[in-house]
Amino acid sequence: MRFNTTILALSEAWTYLQRIPLRPFISDGNVVRAEGNTLTITLADTEIIMRVQIPEVEVYEEGEVSFPLRLVMTAITSKNFDKNETVVFSTEPSGYGDQVKVNVSVNGFDVSLEGKSSSYIQVIEEWQEEQETNTLTLTEDVLKTGLEYTSFAALASSKNGRASFQCILFEIKENTINFVATDGSNLGYVQCSGMSDLTPTRICLPIRAMENLLNCLRERSESQVTLSYSERFATFQTEDFVLITRVLESVFPDYNTACPRGELHEIVVSRAEVIRTIDFFAPFCVQKDLPMVITIADNLMDFYISQSSIVPRMRKQIACQTQDATPLRISITMSALKKAFEHISSDDVLLVLPEPYNNMDSRGSAYIKPTIGLNENIEYWQLITLASLVIEQNDGSENN
């Protein structure tokens, strides 16, 4: 195999490829294929395959090789080379089975690397081609919004070790696609409507792959993404790259059972004021998951913490808006409340509480929604777990 390309072309491709965390001295997981006048570079780990094509490459001898490409990219991007400098790649047999030598030349520098003429990526690609797939087309704006507003919950699951929640659910219906993720305390939900003739299904995709996809989409302007999926693999294809990930076998919990029902109580409060209150309380708390008691009455939200061993009592009142005369007292962990409010885009937040069961102290979930919609075809809300919910029996001036 022998071909020439430029540092600029390689660097633009590397913008996407560098997100795959491969060890630099390992050839497995890197495949470079020169065919026609196109260079196809594929990187893979246990969950993600990322593929980028570079057109208009001078290919003198077609072929495919696996070698530690990250070393080459680190070297040529760390030097002050002209971006239009030519990089020459060639291979030659090494005499040991499928081992080859990969020679790289740029600006008078020459290096030879050990490589292989085959890779396990080829096996994965063959498996993928054998799968029966469904296909749908999404705008990048829809896909970015769906991932942006749900991934925070799945990322929290990966940090606290809850393996069953380390994914984003793509819930595909005839006219809509829903993105859902949870960590057990917070749930993010985005519904994108205005579609047609979709094949209903549910697929769970790993959060690490979706985080990489989101980061790649942030590098791009508005365009379209083609999603193809089967029982084992899902593929996202744009004009610049292809990302392939495995479909998880885990069953996503039925989030509908947690949604508040019956009579609902709506409260509008300032997003910034709630976050400021939590940030002020946090340094005084040994544990960031302390339950924060909030009493809602007479257009005031009274935030109260009384379980810190260092500071016996903390309190703050914030103005809110509610048309409901029923005084309520809820309890929510500080970390869950802050996480929820940080991932709302509007200045004010709508908190929707269920009616306490038989007027007794109960648990459940509350909706948290932006007061301004993201888009006429996009609905966004969160669920947050309530540690307790009860009708307040006193005047709300003190907490028990």
Short mmCIF file of C-alpha atoms in Angstrom, two decimals:
data_model
loop_
_atom_site.label_atom_id
_atom_site.label_comp_id
_atom_site.label_asym_id
_atom_site.label_seq_id
_atom_site.Cartn_x
_atom_site.Cartn_y
_atom_site.Cartn_z
CA MET A 1 0.00 0.00 0.00
CA ARG A 2 1.23 3.50 -0.82
CA PHE A 3 -0.53 6.87 -0.73
CA ASN A 4 0.03 10.58 -0.13
CA THR A 5 -2.18 13.02 1.79
CA THR A 6 -1.75 16.29 3.68
CA ILE A 7 -1.41 17.20 7.35
CA LEU A 8 -4.54 19.36 6.99
CA ALA A 9 -6.66 16.45 5.69
CA LEU A 10 -5.41 14.14 8.44
CA SER A 11 -5.96 16.80 11.13
CA GLU A 12 -9.57 17.41 10.06
CA ALA A 13 -10.26 13.68 10.19
CA TRP A 14 -8.51 13.42 13.55
CA THR A 15 -10.94 15.98 15.01
CA TYR A 16 -13.46 13.14 15.20
CA LEU A 17 -11.17 10.11 15.47
CA GLN A 18 -9.20 11.34 18.49
CA ARG A 19 -12.27 10.87 20.68
CA ILE A 20 -11.79 7.09 20.61
CA PRO A 21 -9.50 6.38 23.62
CA LEU A 22 -6.96 3.92 22.20
CA ARG A 23 -3.59 3.16 23.70
CA PRO A 24 -0.92 4.81 21.50
CA PHE A 25 1.43 1.84 20.93
CA ILE A 26 -1.26 -0.72 20.06
CA SER A 27 -2.08 -1.38 16.40
CA ASP A 28 -5.41 -3.12 17.06
CA GLY A 29 -8.30 -0.71 16.79
CA ASN A 30 -6.70 1.34 13.99
CA VAL A 31 -7.37 0.54 10.33
CA VAL A 32 -6.31 2.64 7.34
CA ARG A 33 -7.69 1.64 3.94
CA ALA A 34 -6.57 3.24 0.64
CA GLU A 35 -8.93 2.53 -2.23
CA GLY A 36 -9.57 4.48 -5.45
CA ASN A 37 -8.78 8.07 -4.49
CA THR A 38 -10.24 7.77 -0.96
CA LEU A 39 -8.58 7.11 2.37
CA THR A 40 -10.83 5.50 5.00
CA ILE A 41 -9.61 5.62 8.60
CA THR A 42 -11.39 3.51 11.24
CA LEU A 43 -10.74 3.50 14.98
CA ALA A 44 -12.49 1.21 17.44
CA ASP A 45 -12.63 0.10 21.03
CA THR A 46 -14.96 -2.31 22.81
CA GLU A 47 -18.07 -0.11 22.37
CA ILE A 48 -17.45 2.36 19.54
CA ILE A 49 -16.28 2.30 15.94
CA MET A 50 -15.56 5.69 14.36
CA ARG A 51 -14.92 5.95 10.63
CA VAL A 52 -13.84 9.00 8.60
CA GLN A 53 -13.13 9.23 4.88
CA ILE A 54 -10.61 11.59 3.28
CA PRO A 55 -11.31 12.22 -0.44
CA GLU A 56 -8.92 13.21 -3.22
CA VAL A 57 -5.98 11.23 -1.86
CA GLU A 58 -3.13 10.22 -4.18
CA VAL A 59 -3.32 6.44 -3.96
CA TYR A 60 -0.51 4.65 -5.83
CA GLU A 61 -1.13 1.19 -4.39
CA GLU A 62 -4.37 0.15 -2.74
CA GLY A 63 -4.42 -1.79 0.51
CA GLU A 64 -5.43 -1.93 4.15
CA VAL A 65 -3.27 -1.93 7.27
CA SER A 66 -3.68 -1.70 11.03
CA PHE A 67 -1.03 0.33 12.87
CA PRO A 68 -0.76 2.80 15.82
CA LEU A 69 -2.03 5.89 13.99
CA ARG A 70 -2.28 7.93 17.20
CA LEU A 71 1.54 8.05 17.40
CA VAL A 72 1.73 9.55 13.92
CA MET A 73 -0.97 12.11 14.60
CA THR A 74 0.61 13.13 17.91
CA ALA A 75 3.94 13.70 16.16
CA ILE A 76 2.71 15.69 13.17
CA THR A 77 0.28 17.84 15.15
CA SER A 78 2.81 18.67 17.88
CA LYS A 79 5.30 20.12 15.37
CA ASN A 80 4.93 23.47 13.65
CA PHE A 81 4.47 21.93 10.21
CA ASP A 82 2.75 23.67 7.32
CA LYS A 83 -0.80 22.28 7.18
CA ASN A 84 -0.41 21.70 3.44
CA GLU A 85 2.72 19.58 3.98
CA THR A 86 2.52 16.17 2.24
CA VAL A 87 2.60 13.00 4.34
CA VAL A 88 3.69 9.82 2.52
CA PHE A 89 2.56 6.40 3.77
CA SER A 90 3.81 3.07 2.43
CA THR A 91 3.96 -0.53 3.63
CA GLU A 92 6.31 -3.44 3.11
CA PRO A 93 6.30 -7.07 4.36
CA SER A 94 8.17 -7.73 7.59
CA GLY A 95 8.43 -11.50 7.08
CA TYR A 96 6.39 -12.48 10.16
CA GLY A 97 2.87 -13.71 9.28
CA ASP A 98 0.47 -10.81 8.92
CA GLN A 99 3.03 -8.32 10.29
CA VAL A 100 4.02 -5.41 8.03
CA LYS A 101 6.18 -2.31 8.31
CA VAL A 102 4.42 1.02 7.87
CA ASN A 103 6.73 3.79 6.67
CA VAL A 104 5.73 7.42 7.22
CA SER A 105 7.60 10.41 5.76
CA VAL A 106 6.89 14.11 6.34
CA ASN A 107 9.10 17.18 5.96
CA GLY A 108 12.31 15.14 5.97
CA PHE A 109 11.29 13.02 8.97
CA ASP A 110 11.05 9.25 8.43
CA VAL A 111 9.68 6.63 10.79
CA SER A 112 8.82 2.93 10.50
CA LEU A 113 6.06 1.38 12.59
CA GLU A 114 4.99 -2.20 13.16
CA GLY A 115 1.57 -2.97 11.73
CA LYS A 116 -0.77 -5.78 10.71
CA SER A 117 -2.49 -6.55 7.46
CA SER A 118 -5.75 -7.48 9.27
CA SER A 119 -7.79 -6.27 12.23
CA TYR A 120 -10.67 -7.37 14.41
CA ILE A 121 -12.57 -4.33 13.10
CA GLN A 122 -13.12 -6.25 9.87
CA VAL A 123 -14.90 -8.99 11.82
CA ILE A 124 -17.22 -6.46 13.46
CA GLU A 125 -17.97 -4.87 10.08
CA GLU A 126 -18.87 -8.29 8.67
CA TRP A 127 -21.22 -8.94 11.60
CA GLN A 128 -22.84 -5.56 11.07
CA GLU A 129 -23.42 -6.18 7.35
CA GLU A 130 -25.17 -9.48 8.15
CA GLN A 131 -27.74 -7.75 10.40
CA GLU A 132 -31.14 -6.71 9.11
CA THR A 133 -31.41 -2.96 9.69
CA ASN A 134 -34.01 -0.21 9.98
CA THR A 135 -33.15 3.33 8.92
CA LEU A 136 -34.39 6.80 9.79
CA THR A 137 -33.09 10.32 9.14
CA LEU A 138 -32.76 12.96 11.87
CA THR A 139 -31.61 16.56 11.74
CA GLU A 140 -28.48 17.21 13.74
CA ASP A 141 -30.43 19.74 15.82
CA VAL A 142 -32.92 17.07 16.90
CA LEU A 143 -30.22 14.54 17.71
CA LYS A 144 -28.04 17.06 19.59
CA THR A 145 -31.03 18.29 21.61
CA GLY A 146 -32.08 14.75 22.49
CA LEU A 147 -28.59 13.84 23.68
CA GLU A 148 -27.79 17.18 25.36
CA TYR A 149 -30.83 17.15 27.62
CA THR A 150 -30.75 13.48 28.64
CA SER A 151 -27.09 12.45 28.75
CA PHE A 152 -26.49 14.17 32.13
CA ALA A 153 -28.58 11.51 33.88
CA ALA A 154 -26.85 8.58 32.17
CA LEU A 155 -23.41 10.11 32.85
CA ALA A 156 -24.31 10.34 36.54
CA SER A 157 -25.17 6.62 36.45
CA SER A 158 -21.74 5.81 35.02
CA LYS A 159 -20.07 7.80 37.82
CA ASN A 160 -22.02 6.17 40.63
CA GLY A 161 -21.62 2.68 39.18
CA ARG A 162 -25.25 1.95 38.27
CA ALA A 163 -24.51 -0.17 35.21
CA SER A 164 -28.15 -0.79 34.28
CA PHE A 165 -28.74 2.94 33.67
CA GLN A 166 -25.55 3.75 31.72
CA CYS A 167 -27.41 4.24 28.47
CA ILE A 168 -29.82 6.44 26.55
CA LEU A 169 -33.12 4.94 25.44
CA PHE A 170 -34.18 5.71 21.86
CA GLU A 171 -37.93 5.12 21.95
CA ILE A 172 -39.07 5.21 18.33
CA LYS A 173 -42.78 5.51 17.56
CA GLU A 174 -44.66 6.06 14.29
CA ASN A 175 -44.48 9.86 14.38
CA THR A 176 -42.07 10.65 17.21
CA ILE A 177 -38.74 9.68 18.72
CA ASN A 178 -38.16 9.94 22.47
CA PHE A 179 -34.76 10.19 24.16
CA VAL A 180 -34.77 9.04 27.80
CA ALA A 181 -32.04 8.56 30.42
CA THR A 182 -32.03 8.20 34.20
CA ASP A 183 -29.73 7.65 37.16
CA GLY A 184 -32.50 6.56 39.50
CA SER A 185 -32.98 10.03 41.02
CA ASN A 186 -33.20 12.24 37.92
CA LEU A 187 -34.74 11.39 34.56
CA GLY A 188 -34.37 13.41 31.37
CA TYR A 189 -36.96 13.12 28.59
CA VAL A 190 -36.98 14.71 25.12
CA GLN A 191 -39.75 14.03 22.60
CA CYS A 192 -39.20 15.05 18.98
CA SER A 193 -42.36 15.05 16.85
CA GLY A 194 -43.17 15.91 13.25
CA MET A 195 -41.84 12.65 11.82
CA SER A 196 -43.68 9.98 9.85
CA ASP A 197 -43.65 6.30 8.90
CA LEU A 198 -41.16 5.24 11.58
CA THR A 199 -40.88 1.62 12.67
CA PRO A 200 -41.76 1.48 16.39
CA THR A 201 -39.01 0.02 18.57
CA ARG A 202 -36.88 0.69 21.67
CA ILE A 203 -33.09 0.53 21.62
CA CYS A 204 -30.64 1.28 24.44
CA LEU A 205 -27.27 2.73 23.39
CA PRO A 206 -24.18 3.07 25.66
CA ILE A 207 -23.74 6.50 27.20
CA ARG A 208 -20.02 6.63 26.36
CA ALA A 209 -20.77 6.15 22.66
CA MET A 210 -23.55 8.76 22.82
CA GLU A 211 -21.26 11.21 24.63
CA ASN A 212 -18.67 10.79 21.86
CA LEU A 213 -21.36 11.24 19.22
CA LEU A 214 -22.59 14.42 20.91
CA ASN A 215 -19.06 15.85 21.07
CA CYS A 216 -18.58 15.15 17.37
CA LEU A 217 -21.92 16.77 16.48
CA ARG A 218 -20.88 19.90 18.38
CA GLU A 219 -18.03 20.32 15.88
CA ARG A 220 -20.46 20.50 12.97
CA SER A 221 -23.02 22.88 11.51
CA GLU A 222 -26.65 21.97 10.82
CA SER A 223 -27.06 18.91 8.60
CA GLN A 224 -28.69 15.49 8.69
CA VAL A 225 -27.79 12.23 10.41
CA THR A 226 -28.85 8.79 9.18
CA LEU A 227 -29.49 6.29 11.98
CA SER A 228 -29.45 2.61 11.01
CA TYR A 229 -30.05 0.01 13.71
CA SER A 230 -30.41 -3.73 14.11
CA GLU A 231 -30.58 -6.08 17.07
CA ARG A 232 -26.83 -5.80 17.68
CA PHE A 233 -25.55 -2.53 16.20
CA ALA A 234 -26.56 1.09 15.64
CA THR A 235 -24.85 3.32 13.05
CA PHE A 236 -24.91 7.12 12.88
CA GLN A 237 -23.75 8.51 9.54
CA THR A 238 -23.07 12.16 8.68
CA GLU A 239 -21.27 13.83 5.80
CA ASP A 240 -18.04 13.81 7.83
CA PHE A 241 -18.01 10.62 9.88
CA VAL A 242 -19.65 7.30 10.72
CA LEU A 243 -20.07 6.12 14.31
CA ILE A 244 -21.04 2.52 15.07
CA THR A 245 -21.94 1.25 18.52
CA ARG A 246 -23.45 -1.88 19.98
CA VAL A 247 -27.08 -2.06 21.06
CA LEU A 248 -27.35 -3.00 24.73
CA GLU A 249 -29.39 -6.01 25.74
CA SER A 250 -30.52 -4.39 28.99
CA VAL A 251 -34.21 -3.53 29.44
CA PHE A 252 -34.84 0.13 30.21
CA PRO A 253 -37.27 0.65 33.13
CA ASP A 254 -40.82 1.76 32.38
CA TYR A 255 -40.49 5.45 33.24
CA ASN A 256 -44.21 6.09 32.63
CA THR A 257 -45.06 4.47 35.97
CA ALA A 258 -43.10 7.22 37.75
CA CYS A 259 -44.88 10.13 36.04
CA PRO A 260 -47.15 12.19 38.35
CA ARG A 261 -50.88 11.60 37.81
CA GLY A 262 -54.15 12.98 39.09
CA GLU A 263 -54.40 16.49 40.47
CA LEU A 264 -51.16 18.41 39.93
CA HIS A 265 -49.76 21.50 41.62
CA GLU A 266 -47.73 23.92 39.48
CA ILE A 267 -45.08 26.30 40.87
CA VAL A 268 -42.86 28.67 38.89
CA VAL A 269 -39.54 29.65 40.47
CA SER A 270 -36.29 31.30 39.40
CA ARG A 271 -33.71 28.78 38.21
CA ALA A 272 -30.78 30.97 39.27
CA GLU A 273 -32.16 31.56 42.78
CA VAL A 274 -32.58 27.84 43.48
CA ILE A 275 -29.06 27.04 42.26
CA ARG A 276 -27.65 29.96 44.29
CA THR A 277 -29.36 28.66 47.42
CA ILE A 278 -28.00 25.14 46.97
CA ASP A 279 -24.48 26.46 46.26
CA PHE A 280 -24.61 28.54 49.45
CA PHE A 281 -25.78 25.61 51.59
CA ALA A 282 -23.33 23.09 50.09
CA PRO A 283 -20.09 24.14 51.91
CA PHE A 284 -21.82 23.68 55.27
CA CYS A 285 -22.90 20.10 54.50
CA VAL A 286 -20.62 17.12 55.03
CA GLN A 287 -22.84 15.11 52.67
CA LYS A 288 -24.08 16.61 49.41
CA ASP A 289 -27.04 14.20 49.35
CA LEU A 290 -28.72 15.65 52.42
CA PRO A 291 -32.48 16.00 52.00
CA MET A 292 -33.55 19.60 51.49
CA VAL A 293 -37.01 20.37 52.86
CA ILE A 294 -39.01 22.85 50.79
CA THR A 295 -42.27 24.34 51.99
CA ILE A 296 -44.44 26.02 49.36
CA ALA A 297 -47.13 28.45 50.52
CA ASP A 298 -48.28 32.02 49.85
CA ASN A 299 -46.04 32.40 46.77
CA LEU A 300 -42.94 31.59 48.80
CA MET A 301 -40.60 28.59 48.70
CA ASP A 302 -38.92 28.04 52.05
CA PHE A 303 -35.69 26.00 51.71
CA TYR A 304 -34.59 24.34 54.93
CA ILE A 305 -31.87 21.89 56.00
CA SER A 306 -31.67 20.63 59.58
CA GLN A 307 -29.66 17.40 59.33
CA SER A 308 -26.13 18.71 59.14
CA SER A 309 -24.03 17.72 62.16
CA ILE A 310 -21.83 20.80 61.78
CA VAL A 311 -24.46 23.47 61.08
CA PRO A 312 -27.74 22.59 62.83
CA ARG A 313 -29.96 24.83 60.72
CA MET A 314 -29.91 26.57 57.32
CA ARG A 315 -32.78 28.40 55.72
CA LYS A 316 -33.60 30.57 52.71
CA GLN A 317 -36.88 31.91 51.27
CA ILE A 318 -37.40 32.45 47.54
CA ALA A 319 -40.36 34.06 45.83
CA CYS A 320 -42.39 31.80 43.54
CA GLN A 321 -45.66 31.88 41.63
CA THR A 322 -48.51 29.46 42.19
CA GLN A 323 -52.27 29.62 41.72
CA ASP A 324 -52.78 26.78 44.18
CA ALA A 325 -53.78 27.55 47.75
CA THR A 326 -52.69 24.12 49.03
CA PRO A 327 -49.52 24.47 51.15
CA LEU A 328 -47.10 21.63 50.41
CA ARG A 329 -43.90 20.35 51.94
CA ILE A 330 -41.49 18.25 49.89
CA SER A 331 -38.08 16.76 50.50
CA ILE A 332 -35.47 16.36 47.73
CA THR A 333 -31.76 15.58 47.93
CA MET A 334 -29.55 18.59 47.25
CA SER A 335 -27.54 16.94 44.49
CA ALA A 336 -30.60 15.76 42.56
CA LEU A 337 -32.27 19.17 42.78
CA LYS A 338 -29.18 21.03 41.59
CA LYS A 339 -28.58 18.58 38.75
CA ALA A 340 -32.15 19.04 37.57
CA PHE A 341 -32.11 22.84 37.62
CA GLU A 342 -28.69 23.03 35.95
CA HIS A 343 -30.10 21.22 32.91
CA ILE A 344 -33.02 23.57 32.34
CA SER A 345 -32.39 26.29 29.76
CA SER A 346 -35.09 28.84 30.71
CA ASP A 347 -34.65 31.52 33.39
CA ASP A 348 -37.73 30.29 35.25
CA VAL A 349 -38.56 26.66 36.01
CA LEU A 350 -41.95 24.99 36.28
CA LEU A 351 -42.14 22.52 39.16
CA VAL A 352 -45.16 20.20 38.92
CA LEU A 353 -46.04 18.22 42.06
CA PRO A 354 -48.60 15.44 42.48
CA GLU A 355 -51.30 15.47 45.14
CA PRO A 356 -50.12 13.68 48.31
CA TYR A 357 -51.76 10.26 48.54
CA ASN A 358 -54.77 10.43 50.90
CA ASN A 359 -53.23 13.63 52.35
CA MET A 360 -50.54 11.48 53.97
CA ASP A 361 -46.78 11.79 53.76
CA SER A 362 -45.85 9.93 50.58
CA ARG A 363 -43.16 9.60 47.97
CA GLY A 364 -43.22 9.95 44.23
CA SER A 365 -41.81 12.08 41.45
CA ALA A 366 -42.19 15.67 40.30
CA TYR A 367 -41.97 17.15 36.83
CA ILE A 368 -39.39 19.84 36.21
CA LYS A 369 -39.94 21.74 32.96
CA PRO A 370 -38.64 24.88 31.22
CA THR A 371 -41.17 27.71 31.06
CA ILE A 372 -40.10 28.38 27.46
CA GLY A 373 -40.14 25.49 24.99
CA LEU A 374 -36.99 24.44 23.13
CA ASN A 375 -38.76 24.13 19.77
CA GLU A 376 -42.31 23.75 18.52
CA ASN A 377 -41.58 20.10 17.66
CA ILE A 378 -39.55 19.32 20.79
CA GLU A 379 -40.96 18.64 24.25
CA TYR A 380 -38.56 18.47 27.20
CA TRP A 381 -39.10 17.63 30.84
CA GLN A 382 -37.41 15.91 33.75
CA LEU A 383 -38.57 13.72 36.58
CA ILE A 384 -37.01 14.09 40.00
CA THR A 385 -37.55 11.67 42.87
CA LEU A 386 -39.20 13.09 45.97
CA ALA A 387 -37.98 11.76 49.31
CA SER A 388 -41.29 12.87 50.81
CA LEU A 389 -44.43 14.83 49.88
CA VAL A 390 -47.08 16.02 52.32
CA ILE A 391 -49.66 18.78 52.72
CA GLU A 392 -48.19 21.33 55.13
CA GLN A 393 -50.36 21.55 58.24
CA ASN A 394 -48.87 24.70 59.78
CA ASP A 395 -48.48 28.17 58.36
CA GLY A 396 -45.16 27.34 56.68
CA SER A 397 -43.11 29.62 58.96
CA GLU A 398 -41.34 26.74 60.66
CA ASN A 399 -40.29 23.24 59.58
CA ASN A 400 -40.48 20.24 61.81
#
